[in-house]
PDB file of C-alpha atoms in Angstrom:
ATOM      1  CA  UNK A   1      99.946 127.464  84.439  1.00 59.00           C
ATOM      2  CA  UNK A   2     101.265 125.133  86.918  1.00 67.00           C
ATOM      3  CA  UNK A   3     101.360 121.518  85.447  1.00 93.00           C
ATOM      4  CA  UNK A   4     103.013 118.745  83.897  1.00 96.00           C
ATOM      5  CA  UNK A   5     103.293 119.449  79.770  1.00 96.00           C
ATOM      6  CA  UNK A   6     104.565 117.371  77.645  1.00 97.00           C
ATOM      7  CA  UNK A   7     105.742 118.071  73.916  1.00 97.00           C
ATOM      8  CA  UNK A   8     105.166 117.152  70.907  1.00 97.00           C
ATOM      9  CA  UNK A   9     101.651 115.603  71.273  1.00 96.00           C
ATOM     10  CA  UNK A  10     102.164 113.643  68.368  1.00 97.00           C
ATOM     11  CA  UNK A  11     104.887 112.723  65.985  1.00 97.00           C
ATOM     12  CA  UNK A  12     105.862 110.489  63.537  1.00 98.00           C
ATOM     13  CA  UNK A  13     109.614 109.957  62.426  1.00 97.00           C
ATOM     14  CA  UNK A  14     111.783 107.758  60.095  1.00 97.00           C
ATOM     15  CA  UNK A  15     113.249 104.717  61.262  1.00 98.00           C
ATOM     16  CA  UNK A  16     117.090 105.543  62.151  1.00 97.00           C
ATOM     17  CA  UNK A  17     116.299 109.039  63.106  1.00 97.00           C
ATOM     18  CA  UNK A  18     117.213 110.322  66.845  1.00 97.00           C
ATOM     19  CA  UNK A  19     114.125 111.898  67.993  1.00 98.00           C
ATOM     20  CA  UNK A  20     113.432 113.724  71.551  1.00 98.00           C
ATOM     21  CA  UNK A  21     110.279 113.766  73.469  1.00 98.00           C
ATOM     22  CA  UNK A  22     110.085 116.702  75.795  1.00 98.00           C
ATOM     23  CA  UNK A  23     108.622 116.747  79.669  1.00 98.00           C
ATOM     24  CA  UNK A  24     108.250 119.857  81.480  1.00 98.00           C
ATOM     25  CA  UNK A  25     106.774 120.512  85.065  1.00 97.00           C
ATOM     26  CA  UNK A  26     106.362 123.473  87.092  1.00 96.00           C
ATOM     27  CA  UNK A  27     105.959 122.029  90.529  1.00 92.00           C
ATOM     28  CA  UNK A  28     109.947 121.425  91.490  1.00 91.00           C
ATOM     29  CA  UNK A  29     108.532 117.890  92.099  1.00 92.00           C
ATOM     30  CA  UNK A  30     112.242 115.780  92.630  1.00 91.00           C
ATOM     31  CA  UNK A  31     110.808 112.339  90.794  1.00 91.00           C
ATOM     32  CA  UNK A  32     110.034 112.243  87.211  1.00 93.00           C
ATOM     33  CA  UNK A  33     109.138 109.150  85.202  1.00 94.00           C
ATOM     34  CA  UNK A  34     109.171 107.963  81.554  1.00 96.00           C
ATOM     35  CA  UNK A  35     106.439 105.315  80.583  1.00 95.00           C
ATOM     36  CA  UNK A  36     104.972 103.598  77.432  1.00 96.00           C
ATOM     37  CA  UNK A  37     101.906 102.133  76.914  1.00 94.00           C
ATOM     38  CA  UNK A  38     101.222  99.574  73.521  1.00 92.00           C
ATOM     39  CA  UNK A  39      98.147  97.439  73.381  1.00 82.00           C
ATOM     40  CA  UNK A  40      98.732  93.827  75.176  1.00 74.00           C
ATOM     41  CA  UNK A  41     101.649  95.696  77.032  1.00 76.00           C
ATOM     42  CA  UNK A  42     100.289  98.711  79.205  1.00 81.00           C
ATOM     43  CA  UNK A  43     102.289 100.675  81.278  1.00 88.00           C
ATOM     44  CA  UNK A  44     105.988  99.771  81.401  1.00 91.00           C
ATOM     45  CA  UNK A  45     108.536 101.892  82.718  1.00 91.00           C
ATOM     46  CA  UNK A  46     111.454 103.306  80.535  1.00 95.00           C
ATOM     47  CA  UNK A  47     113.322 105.592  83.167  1.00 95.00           C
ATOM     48  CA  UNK A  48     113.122 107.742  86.769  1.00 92.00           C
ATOM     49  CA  UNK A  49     114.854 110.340  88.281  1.00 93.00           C
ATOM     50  CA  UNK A  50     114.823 111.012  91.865  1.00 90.00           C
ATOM     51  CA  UNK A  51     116.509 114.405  91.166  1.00 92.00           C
ATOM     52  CA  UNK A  52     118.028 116.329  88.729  1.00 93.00           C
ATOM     53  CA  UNK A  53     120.985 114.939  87.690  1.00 93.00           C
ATOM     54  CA  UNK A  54     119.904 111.083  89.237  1.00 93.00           C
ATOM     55  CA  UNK A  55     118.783 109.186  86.690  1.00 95.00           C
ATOM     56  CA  UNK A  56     118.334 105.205  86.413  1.00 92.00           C
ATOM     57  CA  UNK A  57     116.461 102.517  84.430  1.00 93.00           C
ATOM     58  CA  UNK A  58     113.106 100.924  84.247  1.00 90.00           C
ATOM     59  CA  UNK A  59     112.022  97.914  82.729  1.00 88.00           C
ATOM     60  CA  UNK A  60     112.641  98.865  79.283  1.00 94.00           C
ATOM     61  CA  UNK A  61     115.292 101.156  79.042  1.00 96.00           C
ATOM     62  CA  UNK A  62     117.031  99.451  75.704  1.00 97.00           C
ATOM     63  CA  UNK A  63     117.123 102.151  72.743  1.00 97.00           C
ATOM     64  CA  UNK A  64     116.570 104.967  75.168  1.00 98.00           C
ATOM     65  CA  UNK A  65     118.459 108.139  76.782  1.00 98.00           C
ATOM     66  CA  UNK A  66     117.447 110.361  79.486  1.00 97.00           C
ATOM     67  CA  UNK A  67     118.867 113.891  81.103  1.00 96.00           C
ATOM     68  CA  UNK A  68     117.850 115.821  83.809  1.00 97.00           C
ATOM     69  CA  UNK A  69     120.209 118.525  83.881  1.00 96.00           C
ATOM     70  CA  UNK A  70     116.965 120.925  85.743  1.00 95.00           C
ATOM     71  CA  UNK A  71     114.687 119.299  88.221  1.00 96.00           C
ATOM     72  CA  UNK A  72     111.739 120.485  85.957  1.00 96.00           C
ATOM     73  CA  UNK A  73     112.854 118.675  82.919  1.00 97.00           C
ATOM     74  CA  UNK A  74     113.180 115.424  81.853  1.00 98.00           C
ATOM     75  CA  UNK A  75     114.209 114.705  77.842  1.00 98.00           C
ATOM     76  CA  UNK A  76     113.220 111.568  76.700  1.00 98.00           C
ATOM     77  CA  UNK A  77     115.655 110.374  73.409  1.00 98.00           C
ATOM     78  CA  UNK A  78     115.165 107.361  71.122  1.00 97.00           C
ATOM     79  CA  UNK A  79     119.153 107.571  69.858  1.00 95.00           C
ATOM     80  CA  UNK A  80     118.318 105.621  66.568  1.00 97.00           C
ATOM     81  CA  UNK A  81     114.446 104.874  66.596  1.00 98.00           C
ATOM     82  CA  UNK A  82     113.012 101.604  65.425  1.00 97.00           C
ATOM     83  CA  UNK A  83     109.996 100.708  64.829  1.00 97.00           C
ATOM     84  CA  UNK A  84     109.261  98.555  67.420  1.00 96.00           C
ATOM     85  CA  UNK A  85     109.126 102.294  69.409  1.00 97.00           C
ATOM     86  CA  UNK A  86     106.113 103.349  67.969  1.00 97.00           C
ATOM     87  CA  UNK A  87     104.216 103.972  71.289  1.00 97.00           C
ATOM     88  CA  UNK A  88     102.246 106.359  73.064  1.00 97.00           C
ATOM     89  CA  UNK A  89     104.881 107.655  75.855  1.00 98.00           C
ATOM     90  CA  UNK A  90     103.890 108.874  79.640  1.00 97.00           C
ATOM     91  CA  UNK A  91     105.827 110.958  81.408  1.00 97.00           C
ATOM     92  CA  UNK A  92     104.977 111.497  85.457  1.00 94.00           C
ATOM     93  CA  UNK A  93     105.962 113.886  88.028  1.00 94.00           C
ATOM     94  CA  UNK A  94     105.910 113.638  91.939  1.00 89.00           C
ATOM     95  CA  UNK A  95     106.647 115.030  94.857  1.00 85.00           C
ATOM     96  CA  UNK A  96     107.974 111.956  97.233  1.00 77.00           C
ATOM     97  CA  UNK A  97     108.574 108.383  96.674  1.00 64.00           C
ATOM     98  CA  UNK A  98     105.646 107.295  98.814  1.00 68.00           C
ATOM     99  CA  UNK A  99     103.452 110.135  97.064  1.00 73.00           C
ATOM    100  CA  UNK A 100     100.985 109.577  94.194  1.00 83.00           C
ATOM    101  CA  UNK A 101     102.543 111.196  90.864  1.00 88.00           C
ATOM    102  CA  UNK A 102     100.993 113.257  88.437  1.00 93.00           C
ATOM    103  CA  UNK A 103     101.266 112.103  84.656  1.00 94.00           C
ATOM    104  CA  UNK A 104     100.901 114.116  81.494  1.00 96.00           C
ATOM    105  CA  UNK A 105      98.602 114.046  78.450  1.00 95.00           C
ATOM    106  CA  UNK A 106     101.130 112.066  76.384  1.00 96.00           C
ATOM    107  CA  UNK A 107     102.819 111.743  73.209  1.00 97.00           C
ATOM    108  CA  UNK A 108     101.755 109.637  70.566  1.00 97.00           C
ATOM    109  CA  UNK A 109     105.168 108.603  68.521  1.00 98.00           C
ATOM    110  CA  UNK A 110     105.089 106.685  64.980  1.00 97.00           C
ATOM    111  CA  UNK A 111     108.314 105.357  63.716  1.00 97.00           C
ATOM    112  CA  UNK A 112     107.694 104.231  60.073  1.00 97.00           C
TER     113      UNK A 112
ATOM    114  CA  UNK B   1     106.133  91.796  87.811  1.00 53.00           C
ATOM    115  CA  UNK B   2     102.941  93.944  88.855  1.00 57.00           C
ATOM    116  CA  UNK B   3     102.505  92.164  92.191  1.00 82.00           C
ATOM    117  CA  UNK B   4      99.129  92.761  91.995  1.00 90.00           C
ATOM    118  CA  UNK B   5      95.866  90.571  90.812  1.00 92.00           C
ATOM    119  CA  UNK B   6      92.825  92.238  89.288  1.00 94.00           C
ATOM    120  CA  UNK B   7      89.618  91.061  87.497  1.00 96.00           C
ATOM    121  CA  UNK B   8      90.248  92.251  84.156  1.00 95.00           C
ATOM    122  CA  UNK B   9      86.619  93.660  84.117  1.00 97.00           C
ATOM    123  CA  UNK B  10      83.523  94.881  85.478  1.00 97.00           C
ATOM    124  CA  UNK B  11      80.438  96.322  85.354  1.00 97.00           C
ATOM    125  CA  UNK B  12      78.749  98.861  87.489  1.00 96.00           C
ATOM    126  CA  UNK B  13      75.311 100.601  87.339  1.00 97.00           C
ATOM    127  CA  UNK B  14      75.173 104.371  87.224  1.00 97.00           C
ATOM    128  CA  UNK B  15      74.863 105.924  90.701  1.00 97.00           C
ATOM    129  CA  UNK B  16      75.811 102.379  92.813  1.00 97.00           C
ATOM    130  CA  UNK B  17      78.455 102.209  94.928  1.00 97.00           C
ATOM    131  CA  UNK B  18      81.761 100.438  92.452  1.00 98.00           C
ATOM    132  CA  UNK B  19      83.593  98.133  94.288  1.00 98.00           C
ATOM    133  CA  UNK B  20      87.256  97.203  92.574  1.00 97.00           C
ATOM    134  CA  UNK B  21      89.358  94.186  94.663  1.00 97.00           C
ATOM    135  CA  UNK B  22      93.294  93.796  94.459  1.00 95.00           C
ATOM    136  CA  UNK B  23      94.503  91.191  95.823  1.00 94.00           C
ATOM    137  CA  UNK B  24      98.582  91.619  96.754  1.00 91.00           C
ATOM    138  CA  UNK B  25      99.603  88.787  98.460  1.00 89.00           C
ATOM    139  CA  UNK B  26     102.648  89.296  98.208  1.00 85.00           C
ATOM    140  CA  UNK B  27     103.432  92.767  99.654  1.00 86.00           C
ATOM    141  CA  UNK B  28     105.918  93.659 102.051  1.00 82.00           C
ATOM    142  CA  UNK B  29     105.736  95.695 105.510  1.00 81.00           C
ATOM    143  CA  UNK B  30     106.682  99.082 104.041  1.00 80.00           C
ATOM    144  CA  UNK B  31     104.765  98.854 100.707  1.00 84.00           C
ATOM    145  CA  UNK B  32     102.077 101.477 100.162  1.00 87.00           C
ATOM    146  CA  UNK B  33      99.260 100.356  97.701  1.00 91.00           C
ATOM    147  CA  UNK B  34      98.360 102.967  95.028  1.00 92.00           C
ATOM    148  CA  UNK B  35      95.123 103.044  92.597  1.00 95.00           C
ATOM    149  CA  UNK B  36      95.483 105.044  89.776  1.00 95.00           C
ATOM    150  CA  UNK B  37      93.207 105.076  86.656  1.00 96.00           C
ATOM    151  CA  UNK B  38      93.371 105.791  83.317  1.00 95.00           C
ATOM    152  CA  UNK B  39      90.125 107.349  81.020  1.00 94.00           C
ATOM    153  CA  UNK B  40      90.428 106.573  77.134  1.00 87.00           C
ATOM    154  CA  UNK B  41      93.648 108.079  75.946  1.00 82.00           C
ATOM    155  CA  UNK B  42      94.533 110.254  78.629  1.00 91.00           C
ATOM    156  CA  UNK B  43      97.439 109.828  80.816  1.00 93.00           C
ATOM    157  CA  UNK B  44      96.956 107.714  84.287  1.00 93.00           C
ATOM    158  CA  UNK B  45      95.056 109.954  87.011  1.00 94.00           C
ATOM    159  CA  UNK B  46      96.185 109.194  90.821  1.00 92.00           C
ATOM    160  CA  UNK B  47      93.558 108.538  92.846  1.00 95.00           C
ATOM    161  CA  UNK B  48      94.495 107.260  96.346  1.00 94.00           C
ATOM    162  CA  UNK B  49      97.088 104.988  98.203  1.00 91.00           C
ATOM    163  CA  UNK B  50      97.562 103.366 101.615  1.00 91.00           C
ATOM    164  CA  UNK B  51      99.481 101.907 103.963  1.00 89.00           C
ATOM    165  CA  UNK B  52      97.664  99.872 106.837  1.00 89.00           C
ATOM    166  CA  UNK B  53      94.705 101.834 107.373  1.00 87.00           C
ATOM    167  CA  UNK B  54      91.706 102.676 105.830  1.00 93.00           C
ATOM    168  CA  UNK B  55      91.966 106.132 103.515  1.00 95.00           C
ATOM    169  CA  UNK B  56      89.044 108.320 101.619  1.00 96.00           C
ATOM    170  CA  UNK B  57      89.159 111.318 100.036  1.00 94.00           C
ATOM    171  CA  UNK B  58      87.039 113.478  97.746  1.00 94.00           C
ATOM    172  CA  UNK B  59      87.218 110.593  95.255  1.00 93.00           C
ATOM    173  CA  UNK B  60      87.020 107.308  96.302  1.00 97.00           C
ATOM    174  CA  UNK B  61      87.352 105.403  99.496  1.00 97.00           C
ATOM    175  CA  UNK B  62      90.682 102.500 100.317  1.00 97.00           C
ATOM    176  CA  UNK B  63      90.040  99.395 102.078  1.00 97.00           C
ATOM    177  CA  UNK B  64      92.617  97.402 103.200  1.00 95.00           C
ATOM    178  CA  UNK B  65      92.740  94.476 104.936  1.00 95.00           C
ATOM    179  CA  UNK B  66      94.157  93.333 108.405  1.00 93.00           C
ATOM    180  CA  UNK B  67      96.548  91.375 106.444  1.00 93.00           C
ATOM    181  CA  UNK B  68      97.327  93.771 103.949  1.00 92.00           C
ATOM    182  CA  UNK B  69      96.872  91.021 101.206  1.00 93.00           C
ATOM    183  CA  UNK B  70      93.977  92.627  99.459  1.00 94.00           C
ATOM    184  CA  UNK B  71      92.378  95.491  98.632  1.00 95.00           C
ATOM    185  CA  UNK B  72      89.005  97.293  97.692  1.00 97.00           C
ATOM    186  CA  UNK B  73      89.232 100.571  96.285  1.00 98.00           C
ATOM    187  CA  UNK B  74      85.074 102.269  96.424  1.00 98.00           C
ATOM    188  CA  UNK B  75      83.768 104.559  94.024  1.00 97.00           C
ATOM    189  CA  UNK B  76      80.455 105.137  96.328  1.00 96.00           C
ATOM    190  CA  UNK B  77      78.487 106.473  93.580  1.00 95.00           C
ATOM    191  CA  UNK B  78      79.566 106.005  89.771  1.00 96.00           C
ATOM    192  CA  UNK B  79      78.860 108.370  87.389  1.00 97.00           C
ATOM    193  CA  UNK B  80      79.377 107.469  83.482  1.00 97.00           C
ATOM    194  CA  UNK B  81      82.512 109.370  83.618  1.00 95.00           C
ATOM    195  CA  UNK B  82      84.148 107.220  86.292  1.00 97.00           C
ATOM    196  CA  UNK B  83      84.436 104.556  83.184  1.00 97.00           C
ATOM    197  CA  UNK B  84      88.276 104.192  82.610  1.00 97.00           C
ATOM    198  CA  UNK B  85      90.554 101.299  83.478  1.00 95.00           C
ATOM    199  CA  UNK B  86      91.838 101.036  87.049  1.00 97.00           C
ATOM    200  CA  UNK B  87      95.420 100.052  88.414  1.00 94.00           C
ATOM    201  CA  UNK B  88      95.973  98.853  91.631  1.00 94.00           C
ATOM    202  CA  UNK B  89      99.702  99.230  91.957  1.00 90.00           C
ATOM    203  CA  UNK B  90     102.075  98.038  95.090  1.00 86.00           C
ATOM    204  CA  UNK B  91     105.557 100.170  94.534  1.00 76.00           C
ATOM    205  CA  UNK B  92     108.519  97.429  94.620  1.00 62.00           C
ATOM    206  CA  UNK B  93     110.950  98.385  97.511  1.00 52.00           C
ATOM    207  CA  UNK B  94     113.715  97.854  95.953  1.00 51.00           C
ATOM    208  CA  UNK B  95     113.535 101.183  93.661  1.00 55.00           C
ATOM    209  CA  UNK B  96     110.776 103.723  93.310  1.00 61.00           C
ATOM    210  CA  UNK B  97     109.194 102.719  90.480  1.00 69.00           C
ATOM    211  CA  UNK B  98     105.525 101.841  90.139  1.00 75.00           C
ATOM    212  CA  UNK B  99     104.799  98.907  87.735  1.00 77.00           C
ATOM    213  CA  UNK B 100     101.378  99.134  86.405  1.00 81.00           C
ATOM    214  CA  UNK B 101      99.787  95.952  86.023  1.00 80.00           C
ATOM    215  CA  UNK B 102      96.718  95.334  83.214  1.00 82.00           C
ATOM    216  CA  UNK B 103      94.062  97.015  85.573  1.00 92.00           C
ATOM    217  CA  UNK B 104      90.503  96.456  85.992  1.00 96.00           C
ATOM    218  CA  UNK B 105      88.085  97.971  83.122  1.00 96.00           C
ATOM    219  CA  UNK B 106      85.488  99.542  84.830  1.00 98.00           C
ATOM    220  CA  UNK B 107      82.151 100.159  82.804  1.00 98.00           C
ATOM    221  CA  UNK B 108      79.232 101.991  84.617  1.00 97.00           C
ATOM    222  CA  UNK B 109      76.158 101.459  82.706  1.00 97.00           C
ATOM    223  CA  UNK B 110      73.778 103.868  82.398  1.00 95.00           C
TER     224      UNK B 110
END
């Protein structure tokens, strides 16, 4: 099905552990994005690609990694994740940068 | 920095016309405005964006003015499921990011 998945849907880790968050989409859109959204915070931007192998930072990039080795993936890795992490992470597809983008169902991290 | 000024919430009654303002004073010739919203736990849904003029489609309805300072985005009539929070979002040109602000929560009362 054509779409924007994202994997796991939930998942809880230890603190210290590398964890990856996985974002696939099947329309060969060239921008993908990497949000998370706490409570008192809402929507802040981690990373973007504009294509695969283009990658660059958001507003809170600290802690994170990102690869986009295929235009329809985009890895999201906490290296050594903290607690301050815990988060429920976006990650957006689209077409064009003056386009609206399509974001995914999310995936609800715990770092205890 | 959002860029963008919403209430942070309103009510509407079921089957009225639900009128959200932005106000973006600050927005440069070249900036689109984007409305997005986002229903309990589900990921942000796109909903329409702008340049200059005037825009509708098979959701909602974008009203911008002369200026391009503000912004009304028209849900012409509400249904219970149109309650969700509501971004109004100008994308900063210096990178093709959007920064979501704290949105509008919309509640349409039955």
């Amino acid at each position: 099905d054509a779409g924007i998945t994202q994997s796991p849907r939930y998942k809880i880790t230890e603190t210290g552990r590398q964890v990856t968050l996985m974002c696939h989409q099947t329309w060969s859109h060239s921008y993908m994005f990497w949000y998370r959204q706490d409570l008192g915070h809402g929507l802040r931007l981690i990373y973007y690609s504009a294509a695969a192998d283009i990658t660059d930072k958001g507003e809170v990039p600290d802690g994170y990694v990102v690869s986009r080795s295929k235009t329809e993936n985009f890895p999201l890795t906490l290296e050594s994740a903290t607690r301050s992490q815990t988060s429920v992470y976006f990650c957006a597809s689209g077409p064009g940068q003056d386009n609206g983008y399509t974001f995914g169902s999310g995936t609800r991290l715990t770092v205890v | 920095d959002a860029k963008t000024t919403q209430p942070p919430s309103m009510d509407c009654a079921e089957g009225r016309a639900a009128n959200l303002p932005c106000n973006h004073s600050t927005i440069s010739g070249n900036e689109y405005v984007y409305w997005y919203r986002q229903i309990h736990s589900q990921g942000p849904q796109y909903i329409i964006h702008g340049l200059k003029n005037n825009e509708t489609n098979e959701m909602a309805s974008l009203i911008i003015t002369e200026d391009r300072k503000s912004s009304t985005l028209i849900l012409p009539h509400a249904t219970l499921r149109d309650t969700a929070v509501y971004y109004c979002i100008v994308r900063v040109n210096t990178g093709n990011q959007f920064y979501f602000g704290t949105g509008t929560s919309l509640t349409v009362i039955p």
